[in-house]
Each structure stands twice: as C-alpha cells, then as structure tokens.
Amino acid sequence: VFQLSVPLNFLGSVYRELRQALVDMETMFNLQGVHANVKDKPNAPPLVLTDLKGGELRFEDVVFGYRPDRPILNKVSFVVPSGKKVAIVGPSGCGKSTVLRLLFRFYDPTSGNILVDGQNIRDVQLDSLRSQIGVVPQETALFNTTILKNIQYGRVTATEDEIKAAARKAQIHEAIMRLPDQYETKVGERGLMLSGGEKQRVALSRAILKNSPIMLFDEATSALDTHTEQGLLQNIRQILQEKTTTSIFIAHRLRTIMDADEIIVLKDGRVAEQGRHEELLRQDGVYKYMWDTQEGEAAILGYGAK
Ligand code: ADP
Ligand code: MG
C-alpha cells in the first residue's frame, strides 16, 4: 500500500541533497564556470530509453573546445551499441573526460550531435538525461557528513540495507566496518580523510545505488593497487550483466579494458583507431605502442607482463 507519510521537512532535505548531489557531480567533473547555454528547451520531452537494453550512445562528428581557439575534439564519431562496453583510451589531455562531460551535457558541442537511443541530448529534459547516467569519476568529492550519507547520494531514497549491499559490491564494506563509528563515521574535509582508492569505491557505491542503464567510468579504479582493481573490475562486470547496461570505460591501464567490446583510441582530437584488443594489436599503431610501453613498464616493476 502506498503511503504518503513523508514529512515535508524530509522532502525539503531530499531536495537540498539532490541539488547538492548535482553540484557534487559538477565538482567531480572539475567543471569550471556555469554554462548558461545548457538548459532545457521549452517543452523538452523526457529522454525515453528502450526497455531493458541499456541505451545506445552515438557521437556524430562532434566538435568541441573549452575555448574557441583551442579545439579539443575535432569531428569525433563513434557508437556504443545498447548493452555493450566501450573503452576510450589515449594520451593524457586528449579529451577522454571531455567526452563524458559532453554526454552528461555539462557542455554542448560546437557542432555535431550526441544521441542517446536516437534522441539528441540537446532536445530532451536535462534531468531525464542525467538520471539515466551513472558516473564514477576519477576524483570524487566527499561531503562533510557520515560515510552512510555519502554513499546515499547515489540515490537519496535508498535504505540502509541497500546502501550496505552497494558498499559490499564496491568492496568497501569491510573497510567501513573497521572505521571508529563504522557507517556513522564522519568523512570529508572536516572528518576522517579517505584515501584516493577509498573515495573511488565510495563513488562506485553511489553509482551502484543509482542503478542506471548507462554507466560511465572515468579511470574509476586508477588509485587502487592491481590486485584490488582486478577484484573490483570483476564485480563491475557482474553488475553490468545483471541488468543490461551500456557502459563507457576510460582507462589508463590498458589491461583493465582488454575485454571491451570495442576500444576507441583518441588522439589529436580524433578517433585514431578503433576495434577489439587483438585487432588493435595487429594494426601495429598507437594502441600497440601504448600496450608495449605499459607491458614493458610492468615487466620492469615486476608485476608480471604476459
Ligand atoms: P583527458 O581526460 O583525456 O586527460 P580532458 O578531457 O580532461 O583530457 O581534457 C582535455 C583538454 O581540455 C586538456 O588539455 C585540458 O587541459 C582541457 N580542459 C579540461 N577541462 C577544461 C576546462 N574546464 N576549461 C578549459 N580547458 C579544459
Ligand atoms: Mg581525464
């Protein structure tokens, strides 16, 4: 039986938290400045995704720069089919995070189009777009509150059991249980400082709670040691399969995305190469060079090149 017994001050606080969560998203993405151009068109319809299939993501000749004199993406096109996992790799600063910021519509492209299930994201309600996309950013901002609440930002209506289940999947539950006040431990700048890897797992817990059909991972496990990273990636694979999810993984360590359905290599504002891991190795281009360099380093550092 549906009961409307939620006190109004609770709704007020949920609203504030939602707003705050959005602000947080923006800090997580390192957004500078407010982009007044990005707003709903009058009477914009909500984004509608095909049931149970994740959602197809499509970039069509996308051109974008933060400043007009310095283009970052120059006619970038690619497709992430519904339910598939695509990886984006490339040199630092080539625009990988920018691709995700554009998908989340923090900015609009200068020209070209971004479509989700055939709908131009410029034309749909912003909230409906963002509510379908879970993001695990490279840098996560924590609020000055309990770790429980910090995870709950993923979905403010989640129950304590759901929050703990998400934390287990993100492999941070055990660590939380060892904190002085467990889930009630205050974290953030005025509380307990968490390590980079712990913050990434808080971010992952949030995204797991949000349970979106589209998930974006921006070097989401980069602060973890190789062993923890492997375990977590296995959990993520399972989560993406349980409920068909379309995903983009941005990765520095190529070993973490070898299994992607497609790998896109961004370089100098363009898609330089694309294909599966083995295909790209055979092409003997940018990807092969990146792979050889990383495997060489791995051998020197002694964590087992193949
Ligand atoms: P990557 O994720 O591939 O390392 P980014 O997408 O973060 O690269 O950034 C691409 C380029 O855009 C970089 O040169 C970066 O310095 C620049 N850049 C990123 N964010 C901003 C911004 N808010 N304002 C101006 N330039 C930016
Ligand atoms: Mg980046």
PDB file of C-alpha atoms in Angstrom, residues 12-280:
ATOM      1  CA  GLY A  12      12.980  19.562   1.726  1.00  0.00           C
ATOM      2  CA  SER A  13      16.162  17.905   2.817  1.00  0.00           C
ATOM      3  CA  VAL A  14      15.971  15.365  -0.003  1.00  0.00           C
ATOM      4  CA  TYR A  15      15.582  18.235  -2.431  1.00  0.00           C
ATOM      5  CA  ARG A  16      18.594  20.015  -0.960  1.00  0.00           C
ATOM      6  CA  GLU A  17      20.578  16.809  -1.083  1.00  0.00           C
ATOM      7  CA  LEU A  18      19.631  16.215  -4.694  1.00  0.00           C
ATOM      8  CA  ARG A  19      20.719  19.712  -5.586  1.00  0.00           C
ATOM      9  CA  GLN A  20      23.896  19.210  -3.638  1.00  0.00           C
ATOM     10  CA  ALA A  21      24.492  15.895  -5.382  1.00  0.00           C
ATOM     11  CA  LEU A  22      24.314  17.641  -8.709  1.00  0.00           C
ATOM     12  CA  VAL A  23      26.727  20.314  -7.528  1.00  0.00           C
ATOM     13  CA  ASP A  24      28.944  17.489  -6.365  1.00  0.00           C
ATOM     14  CA  MET A  25      28.767  15.826  -9.780  1.00  0.00           C
ATOM     15  CA  GLU A  26      29.994  19.044 -11.264  1.00  0.00           C
ATOM     16  CA  THR A  27      32.916  19.296  -8.849  1.00  0.00           C
ATOM     17  CA  MET A  28      33.683  15.677  -9.593  1.00  0.00           C
ATOM     18  CA  PHE A  29      33.929  16.536 -13.226  1.00  0.00           C
ATOM     19  CA  ASN A  30      36.118  19.547 -12.480  1.00  0.00           C
ATOM     20  CA  LEU A  31      33.614  21.851 -14.023  1.00  0.00           C
ATOM     21  CA  GLN A  32      34.721  25.439 -14.097  1.00  0.00           C
ATOM     22  CA  GLY A  33      32.152  28.147 -14.540  1.00  0.00           C
ATOM     23  CA  VAL A  34      28.459  27.922 -15.213  1.00  0.00           C
ATOM     24  CA  HIS A  35      27.234  27.080 -18.671  1.00  0.00           C
ATOM     25  CA  ALA A  36      24.149  29.129 -19.170  1.00  0.00           C
ATOM     26  CA  ASN A  37      23.636  27.725 -22.660  1.00  0.00           C
ATOM     27  CA  VAL A  38      22.997  24.254 -21.342  1.00  0.00           C
ATOM     28  CA  LYS A  39      19.371  24.305 -20.346  1.00  0.00           C
ATOM     29  CA  ASP A  40      16.094  22.686 -21.285  1.00  0.00           C
ATOM     30  CA  LYS A  41      14.426  23.850 -24.465  1.00  0.00           C
ATOM     31  CA  PRO A  42      10.830  24.942 -23.899  1.00  0.00           C
ATOM     32  CA  ASN A  43       8.581  21.860 -23.615  1.00  0.00           C
ATOM     33  CA  ALA A  44      11.515  19.478 -23.990  1.00  0.00           C
ATOM     34  CA  PRO A  45      10.289  15.875 -23.717  1.00  0.00           C
ATOM     35  CA  PRO A  46      11.998  13.437 -21.341  1.00  0.00           C
ATOM     36  CA  LEU A  47      14.586  11.013 -22.658  1.00  0.00           C
ATOM     37  CA  VAL A  48      12.953   7.643 -23.277  1.00  0.00           C
ATOM     38  CA  LEU A  49      15.100   4.531 -23.289  1.00  0.00           C
ATOM     39  CA  THR A  50      14.144   1.251 -24.905  1.00  0.00           C
ATOM     40  CA  ASP A  51      13.252  -1.129 -22.108  1.00  0.00           C
ATOM     41  CA  LEU A  52      15.894  -3.467 -20.735  1.00  0.00           C
ATOM     42  CA  LYS A  53      18.524  -2.686 -23.304  1.00  0.00           C
ATOM     43  CA  GLY A  54      20.678  -0.055 -21.677  1.00  0.00           C
ATOM     44  CA  GLY A  55      20.624   2.596 -24.357  1.00  0.00           C
ATOM     45  CA  GLU A  56      22.667   3.277 -27.488  1.00  0.00           C
ATOM     46  CA  LEU A  57      25.155   6.146 -27.302  1.00  0.00           C
ATOM     47  CA  ARG A  58      26.162   7.872 -30.515  1.00  0.00           C
ATOM     48  CA  PHE A  59      28.622  10.691 -31.245  1.00  0.00           C
ATOM     49  CA  GLU A  60      28.232  12.172 -34.731  1.00  0.00           C
ATOM     50  CA  ASP A  61      31.054  14.446 -35.936  1.00  0.00           C
ATOM     51  CA  VAL A  62      31.312  16.101 -32.545  1.00  0.00           C
ATOM     52  CA  VAL A  63      33.457  19.239 -32.471  1.00  0.00           C
ATOM     53  CA  PHE A  64      34.178  20.851 -29.114  1.00  0.00           C
ATOM     54  CA  GLY A  65      36.660  23.094 -27.329  1.00  0.00           C
ATOM     55  CA  TYR A  66      36.513  24.844 -23.967  1.00  0.00           C
ATOM     56  CA  ARG A  67      37.813  27.908 -25.776  1.00  0.00           C
ATOM     57  CA  PRO A  68      37.128  28.673 -29.427  1.00  0.00           C
ATOM     58  CA  ASP A  69      40.834  28.991 -30.221  1.00  0.00           C
ATOM     59  CA  ARG A  70      41.668  25.577 -28.814  1.00  0.00           C
ATOM     60  CA  PRO A  71      39.587  22.689 -30.179  1.00  0.00           C
ATOM     61  CA  ILE A  72      39.742  19.501 -28.112  1.00  0.00           C
ATOM     62  CA  LEU A  73      37.506  17.193 -30.156  1.00  0.00           C
ATOM     63  CA  ASN A  74      37.530  17.544 -33.924  1.00  0.00           C
ATOM     64  CA  LYS A  75      34.770  15.543 -35.615  1.00  0.00           C
ATOM     65  CA  VAL A  76      34.657  12.644 -33.227  1.00  0.00           C
ATOM     66  CA  SER A  77      32.212   9.877 -34.192  1.00  0.00           C
ATOM     67  CA  PHE A  78      31.565   6.554 -32.524  1.00  0.00           C
ATOM     68  CA  VAL A  79      28.716   4.328 -31.400  1.00  0.00           C
ATOM     69  CA  VAL A  80      28.270   2.375 -28.202  1.00  0.00           C
ATOM     70  CA  PRO A  81      25.552  -0.167 -29.037  1.00  0.00           C
ATOM     71  CA  SER A  82      22.904  -0.873 -26.407  1.00  0.00           C
ATOM     72  CA  GLY A  83      24.244  -3.043 -23.614  1.00  0.00           C
ATOM     73  CA  LYS A  84      27.831  -3.004 -24.892  1.00  0.00           C
ATOM     74  CA  LYS A  85      31.004  -1.958 -23.172  1.00  0.00           C
ATOM     75  CA  VAL A  86      33.270   0.501 -24.953  1.00  0.00           C
ATOM     76  CA  ALA A  87      36.631   1.758 -23.721  1.00  0.00           C
ATOM     77  CA  ILE A  88      38.217   5.099 -24.546  1.00  0.00           C
ATOM     78  CA  VAL A  89      41.979   5.346 -24.293  1.00  0.00           C
ATOM     79  CA  GLY A  90      44.545   7.888 -25.394  1.00  0.00           C
ATOM     80  CA  PRO A  91      47.227  10.260 -24.128  1.00  0.00           C
ATOM     81  CA  SER A  92      46.569  12.413 -21.093  1.00  0.00           C
ATOM     82  CA  GLY A  93      44.743  15.608 -22.069  1.00  0.00           C
ATOM     83  CA  CYS A  94      43.381  14.205 -25.365  1.00  0.00           C
ATOM     84  CA  GLY A  95      39.762  14.754 -24.315  1.00  0.00           C
ATOM     85  CA  LYS A  96      38.603  11.478 -22.781  1.00  0.00           C
ATOM     86  CA  SER A  97      36.927  13.071 -19.748  1.00  0.00           C
ATOM     87  CA  THR A  98      35.548  15.745 -22.062  1.00  0.00           C
ATOM     88  CA  VAL A  99      33.626  13.047 -23.962  1.00  0.00           C
ATOM     89  CA  LEU A 100      31.907  12.056 -20.706  1.00  0.00           C
ATOM     90  CA  ARG A 101      31.201  15.675 -19.737  1.00  0.00           C
ATOM     91  CA  LEU A 102      29.528  16.161 -23.124  1.00  0.00           C
ATOM     92  CA  LEU A 103      27.444  13.005 -22.678  1.00  0.00           C
ATOM     93  CA  PHE A 104      26.303  14.267 -19.277  1.00  0.00           C
ATOM     94  CA  ARG A 105      25.628  17.556 -21.039  1.00  0.00           C
ATOM     95  CA  PHE A 106      27.735  19.873 -18.949  1.00  0.00           C
ATOM     96  CA  TYR A 107      28.534  21.468 -22.307  1.00  0.00           C
ATOM     97  CA  ASP A 108      27.016  21.337 -25.773  1.00  0.00           C
ATOM     98  CA  PRO A 109      29.181  20.506 -28.800  1.00  0.00           C
ATOM     99  CA  THR A 110      30.162  23.384 -31.092  1.00  0.00           C
ATOM    100  CA  SER A 111      28.860  21.245 -33.947  1.00  0.00           C
ATOM    101  CA  GLY A 112      27.805  17.646 -34.424  1.00  0.00           C
ATOM    102  CA  ASN A 113      25.348  15.635 -32.368  1.00  0.00           C
ATOM    103  CA  ILE A 114      25.208  13.340 -29.387  1.00  0.00           C
ATOM    104  CA  LEU A 115      22.328  10.891 -29.410  1.00  0.00           C
ATOM    105  CA  VAL A 116      21.072   8.522 -26.751  1.00  0.00           C
ATOM    106  CA  ASP A 117      18.754   5.875 -28.218  1.00  0.00           C
ATOM    107  CA  GLY A 118      18.300   8.117 -31.235  1.00  0.00           C
ATOM    108  CA  GLN A 119      17.321  11.202 -29.225  1.00  0.00           C
ATOM    109  CA  ASN A 120      19.511  14.282 -29.480  1.00  0.00           C
ATOM    110  CA  ILE A 121      20.535  15.115 -25.934  1.00  0.00           C
ATOM    111  CA  ARG A 122      20.137  18.818 -26.709  1.00  0.00           C
ATOM    112  CA  ASP A 123      16.415  18.258 -27.170  1.00  0.00           C
ATOM    113  CA  VAL A 124      15.473  16.243 -24.098  1.00  0.00           C
ATOM    114  CA  GLN A 125      14.961  17.257 -20.466  1.00  0.00           C
ATOM    115  CA  LEU A 126      18.333  17.587 -18.820  1.00  0.00           C
ATOM    116  CA  ASP A 127      17.217  15.879 -15.612  1.00  0.00           C
ATOM    117  CA  SER A 128      15.836  12.916 -17.527  1.00  0.00           C
ATOM    118  CA  LEU A 129      19.181  12.523 -19.305  1.00  0.00           C
ATOM    119  CA  ARG A 130      21.278  12.779 -16.152  1.00  0.00           C
ATOM    120  CA  SER A 131      19.012  10.479 -14.175  1.00  0.00           C
ATOM    121  CA  GLN A 132      19.763   7.655 -16.650  1.00  0.00           C
ATOM    122  CA  ILE A 133      23.531   8.005 -16.390  1.00  0.00           C
ATOM    123  CA  GLY A 134      25.701   6.822 -13.514  1.00  0.00           C
ATOM    124  CA  VAL A 135      29.194   8.263 -13.337  1.00  0.00           C
ATOM    125  CA  VAL A 136      32.219   7.030 -11.452  1.00  0.00           C
ATOM    126  CA  PRO A 137      34.667   9.907 -11.753  1.00  0.00           C
ATOM    127  CA  GLN A 138      38.407   9.896 -11.317  1.00  0.00           C
ATOM    128  CA  GLU A 139      38.255  12.437  -8.494  1.00  0.00           C
ATOM    129  CA  THR A 140      35.420  12.189  -6.007  1.00  0.00           C
ATOM    130  CA  ALA A 141      34.323  14.932  -3.687  1.00  0.00           C
ATOM    131  CA  LEU A 142      33.047  13.814  -0.291  1.00  0.00           C
ATOM    132  CA  PHE A 143      30.590  15.788   1.811  1.00  0.00           C
ATOM    133  CA  ASN A 144      31.266  16.606   5.437  1.00  0.00           C
ATOM    134  CA  THR A 145      28.851  14.024   6.739  1.00  0.00           C
ATOM    135  CA  THR A 146      28.732  10.298   7.527  1.00  0.00           C
ATOM    136  CA  ILE A 147      30.013   7.728   5.083  1.00  0.00           C
ATOM    137  CA  LEU A 148      26.486   6.286   5.003  1.00  0.00           C
ATOM    138  CA  LYS A 149      25.047   9.581   3.746  1.00  0.00           C
ATOM    139  CA  ASN A 150      27.945   9.989   1.359  1.00  0.00           C
ATOM    140  CA  ILE A 151      27.044   6.730  -0.344  1.00  0.00           C
ATOM    141  CA  GLN A 152      23.321   7.518  -0.165  1.00  0.00           C
ATOM    142  CA  TYR A 153      23.834  10.487  -2.515  1.00  0.00           C
ATOM    143  CA  GLY A 154      23.730   7.917  -5.297  1.00  0.00           C
ATOM    144  CA  ARG A 155      20.013   7.510  -4.562  1.00  0.00           C
ATOM    145  CA  VAL A 156      18.693   9.531  -1.644  1.00  0.00           C
ATOM    146  CA  THR A 157      15.729   7.200  -1.125  1.00  0.00           C
ATOM    147  CA  ALA A 158      17.919   4.086  -0.703  1.00  0.00           C
ATOM    148  CA  THR A 159      17.546   2.127   2.534  1.00  0.00           C
ATOM    149  CA  GLU A 160      20.429   1.313   4.854  1.00  0.00           C
ATOM    150  CA  ASP A 161      20.406  -2.299   3.644  1.00  0.00           C
ATOM    151  CA  GLU A 162      20.639  -1.187   0.024  1.00  0.00           C
ATOM    152  CA  ILE A 163      23.478   1.166   0.890  1.00  0.00           C
ATOM    153  CA  LYS A 164      25.393  -1.631   2.605  1.00  0.00           C
ATOM    154  CA  ALA A 165      24.760  -4.025  -0.284  1.00  0.00           C
ATOM    155  CA  ALA A 166      26.185  -1.441  -2.694  1.00  0.00           C
ATOM    156  CA  ALA A 167      29.203  -0.911  -0.433  1.00  0.00           C
ATOM    157  CA  ARG A 168      29.802  -4.677  -0.409  1.00  0.00           C
ATOM    158  CA  LYS A 169      29.759  -4.823  -4.203  1.00  0.00           C
ATOM    159  CA  ALA A 170      32.164  -1.885  -4.321  1.00  0.00           C
ATOM    160  CA  GLN A 171      34.384  -3.763  -1.838  1.00  0.00           C
ATOM    161  CA  ILE A 172      34.434  -1.031   0.758  1.00  0.00           C
ATOM    162  CA  HIS A 173      32.055  -2.521   3.348  1.00  0.00           C
ATOM    163  CA  GLU A 174      34.822  -4.305   5.291  1.00  0.00           C
ATOM    164  CA  ALA A 175      36.929  -1.156   5.442  1.00  0.00           C
ATOM    165  CA  ILE A 176      33.925   0.855   6.675  1.00  0.00           C
ATOM    166  CA  MET A 177      33.282  -1.702   9.430  1.00  0.00           C
ATOM    167  CA  ARG A 178      36.805  -1.077  10.677  1.00  0.00           C
ATOM    168  CA  LEU A 179      36.249   2.718  10.992  1.00  0.00           C
ATOM    169  CA  PRO A 180      35.728   4.156  14.506  1.00  0.00           C
ATOM    170  CA  ASP A 181      31.970   4.685  14.069  1.00  0.00           C
ATOM    171  CA  GLN A 182      31.519   2.331  11.100  1.00  0.00           C
ATOM    172  CA  TYR A 183      28.829   3.704   8.726  1.00  0.00           C
ATOM    173  CA  GLU A 184      28.244   6.672  11.036  1.00  0.00           C
ATOM    174  CA  THR A 185      31.865   7.818  10.736  1.00  0.00           C
ATOM    175  CA  LYS A 186      32.127  11.423   9.573  1.00  0.00           C
ATOM    176  CA  VAL A 187      34.274  11.807   6.474  1.00  0.00           C
ATOM    177  CA  GLY A 188      35.267  14.647   4.165  1.00  0.00           C
ATOM    178  CA  GLU A 189      37.445  17.646   4.849  1.00  0.00           C
ATOM    179  CA  ARG A 190      36.243  18.070   8.423  1.00  0.00           C
ATOM    180  CA  GLY A 191      36.085  14.341   9.168  1.00  0.00           C
ATOM    181  CA  LEU A 192      38.161  11.310   8.510  1.00  0.00           C
ATOM    182  CA  MET A 193      40.199  11.657   5.334  1.00  0.00           C
ATOM    183  CA  LEU A 194      39.741   8.720   2.986  1.00  0.00           C
ATOM    184  CA  SER A 195      42.434   7.533   0.595  1.00  0.00           C
ATOM    185  CA  GLY A 196      42.066   8.004  -3.160  1.00  0.00           C
ATOM    186  CA  GLY A 197      41.151   4.347  -3.567  1.00  0.00           C
ATOM    187  CA  GLU A 198      38.531   4.520  -0.795  1.00  0.00           C
ATOM    188  CA  LYS A 199      36.989   7.613  -2.351  1.00  0.00           C
ATOM    189  CA  GLN A 200      36.801   5.821  -5.697  1.00  0.00           C
ATOM    190  CA  ARG A 201      34.951   2.981  -4.005  1.00  0.00           C
ATOM    191  CA  VAL A 202      32.523   5.421  -2.367  1.00  0.00           C
ATOM    192  CA  ALA A 203      31.889   6.808  -5.861  1.00  0.00           C
ATOM    193  CA  LEU A 204      31.371   3.299  -7.197  1.00  0.00           C
ATOM    194  CA  SER A 205      28.951   2.515  -4.339  1.00  0.00           C
ATOM    195  CA  ARG A 206      26.967   5.632  -5.273  1.00  0.00           C
ATOM    196  CA  ALA A 207      26.802   4.586  -8.915  1.00  0.00           C
ATOM    197  CA  ILE A 208      25.762   1.040  -7.966  1.00  0.00           C
ATOM    198  CA  LEU A 209      22.947   2.503  -5.836  1.00  0.00           C
ATOM    199  CA  LYS A 210      21.846   4.743  -8.686  1.00  0.00           C
ATOM    200  CA  ASN A 211      21.487   1.599 -10.814  1.00  0.00           C
ATOM    201  CA  SER A 212      21.375   3.449 -14.147  1.00  0.00           C
ATOM    202  CA  PRO A 213      21.047   1.840 -17.578  1.00  0.00           C
ATOM    203  CA  ILE A 214      24.078   3.847 -18.721  1.00  0.00           C
ATOM    204  CA  MET A 215      27.311   3.890 -16.717  1.00  0.00           C
ATOM    205  CA  LEU A 216      30.449   5.921 -17.276  1.00  0.00           C
ATOM    206  CA  PHE A 217      33.720   5.051 -15.560  1.00  0.00           C
ATOM    207  CA  ASP A 218      36.458   7.687 -15.700  1.00  0.00           C
ATOM    208  CA  GLU A 219      39.672   5.980 -14.628  1.00  0.00           C
ATOM    209  CA  ALA A 220      37.456   4.775 -11.818  1.00  0.00           C
ATOM    210  CA  THR A 221      39.897   2.289 -10.328  1.00  0.00           C
ATOM    211  CA  SER A 222      43.152   4.128 -11.051  1.00  0.00           C
ATOM    212  CA  ALA A 223      44.006   4.757  -7.385  1.00  0.00           C
ATOM    213  CA  LEU A 224      43.751   1.079  -6.442  1.00  0.00           C
ATOM    214  CA  ASP A 225      46.520  -1.489  -6.376  1.00  0.00           C
ATOM    215  CA  THR A 226      46.424  -4.008  -9.212  1.00  0.00           C
ATOM    216  CA  HIS A 227      45.062  -6.815  -7.045  1.00  0.00           C
ATOM    217  CA  THR A 228      42.146  -4.802  -5.563  1.00  0.00           C
ATOM    218  CA  GLU A 229      41.474  -3.351  -9.010  1.00  0.00           C
ATOM    219  CA  GLN A 230      41.103  -6.809 -10.574  1.00  0.00           C
ATOM    220  CA  GLY A 231      38.632  -7.912  -7.900  1.00  0.00           C
ATOM    221  CA  LEU A 232      36.585  -4.770  -8.275  1.00  0.00           C
ATOM    222  CA  LEU A 233      36.520  -4.970 -12.074  1.00  0.00           C
ATOM    223  CA  GLN A 234      35.144  -8.488 -11.757  1.00  0.00           C
ATOM    224  CA  ASN A 235      32.310  -7.156  -9.556  1.00  0.00           C
ATOM    225  CA  ILE A 236      31.657  -4.340 -12.016  1.00  0.00           C
ATOM    226  CA  ARG A 237      31.435  -6.821 -14.916  1.00  0.00           C
ATOM    227  CA  GLN A 238      28.832  -8.759 -12.970  1.00  0.00           C
ATOM    228  CA  ILE A 239      26.811  -5.623 -12.149  1.00  0.00           C
ATOM    229  CA  LEU A 240      26.794  -4.600 -15.820  1.00  0.00           C
ATOM    230  CA  GLN A 241      25.485  -8.021 -16.796  1.00  0.00           C
ATOM    231  CA  GLU A 242      22.836  -8.438 -14.095  1.00  0.00           C
ATOM    232  CA  LYS A 243      20.839  -5.629 -15.609  1.00  0.00           C
ATOM    233  CA  THR A 244      21.808  -4.862 -19.200  1.00  0.00           C
ATOM    234  CA  THR A 245      23.888  -1.719 -19.015  1.00  0.00           C
ATOM    235  CA  THR A 246      25.584   0.352 -21.677  1.00  0.00           C
ATOM    236  CA  SER A 247      28.970   1.454 -20.443  1.00  0.00           C
ATOM    237  CA  ILE A 248      31.996   3.529 -21.308  1.00  0.00           C
ATOM    238  CA  PHE A 249      35.276   2.910 -19.517  1.00  0.00           C
ATOM    239  CA  ILE A 250      38.040   5.459 -19.682  1.00  0.00           C
ATOM    240  CA  ALA A 251      41.252   3.754 -18.779  1.00  0.00           C
ATOM    241  CA  HIS A 252      44.890   4.472 -18.422  1.00  0.00           C
ATOM    242  CA  ARG A 253      45.902   0.877 -17.674  1.00  0.00           C
ATOM    243  CA  LEU A 254      45.047  -0.983 -20.862  1.00  0.00           C
ATOM    244  CA  ARG A 255      44.963  -4.306 -19.066  1.00  0.00           C
ATOM    245  CA  THR A 256      41.739  -3.199 -17.371  1.00  0.00           C
ATOM    246  CA  ILE A 257      39.845  -2.782 -20.665  1.00  0.00           C
ATOM    247  CA  MET A 258      41.197  -5.651 -22.794  1.00  0.00           C
ATOM    248  CA  ASP A 259      37.769  -7.312 -22.636  1.00  0.00           C
ATOM    249  CA  ALA A 260      35.835  -4.299 -24.020  1.00  0.00           C
ATOM    250  CA  ASP A 261      33.528  -4.912 -26.988  1.00  0.00           C
ATOM    251  CA  GLU A 262      35.284  -2.017 -28.689  1.00  0.00           C
ATOM    252  CA  ILE A 263      38.256   0.184 -27.832  1.00  0.00           C
ATOM    253  CA  ILE A 264      38.407   3.736 -29.143  1.00  0.00           C
ATOM    254  CA  VAL A 265      41.803   5.383 -29.332  1.00  0.00           C
ATOM    255  CA  LEU A 266      41.563   9.179 -29.153  1.00  0.00           C
ATOM    256  CA  LYS A 267      44.496  11.226 -30.334  1.00  0.00           C
ATOM    257  CA  ASP A 268      44.870  14.821 -31.525  1.00  0.00           C
ATOM    258  CA  GLY A 269      41.141  15.412 -31.291  1.00  0.00           C
ATOM    259  CA  ARG A 270      40.223  12.450 -33.474  1.00  0.00           C
ATOM    260  CA  VAL A 271      39.411   8.774 -33.289  1.00  0.00           C
ATOM    261  CA  ALA A 272      42.800   7.439 -34.364  1.00  0.00           C
ATOM    262  CA  GLU A 273      41.931   3.741 -34.162  1.00  0.00           C
ATOM    263  CA  GLN A 274      39.087   1.559 -33.058  1.00  0.00           C
ATOM    264  CA  GLY A 275      38.492  -2.151 -32.665  1.00  0.00           C
ATOM    265  CA  ARG A 276      38.866  -5.014 -30.237  1.00  0.00           C
ATOM    266  CA  HIS A 277      42.072  -5.505 -28.289  1.00  0.00           C
ATOM    267  CA  GLU A 278      43.517  -8.197 -30.583  1.00  0.00           C
ATOM    268  CA  GLU A 279      42.593  -6.267 -33.737  1.00  0.00           C
ATOM    269  CA  LEU A 280      44.299  -3.131 -32.455  1.00  0.00           C
TER     270      LEU A 280
END
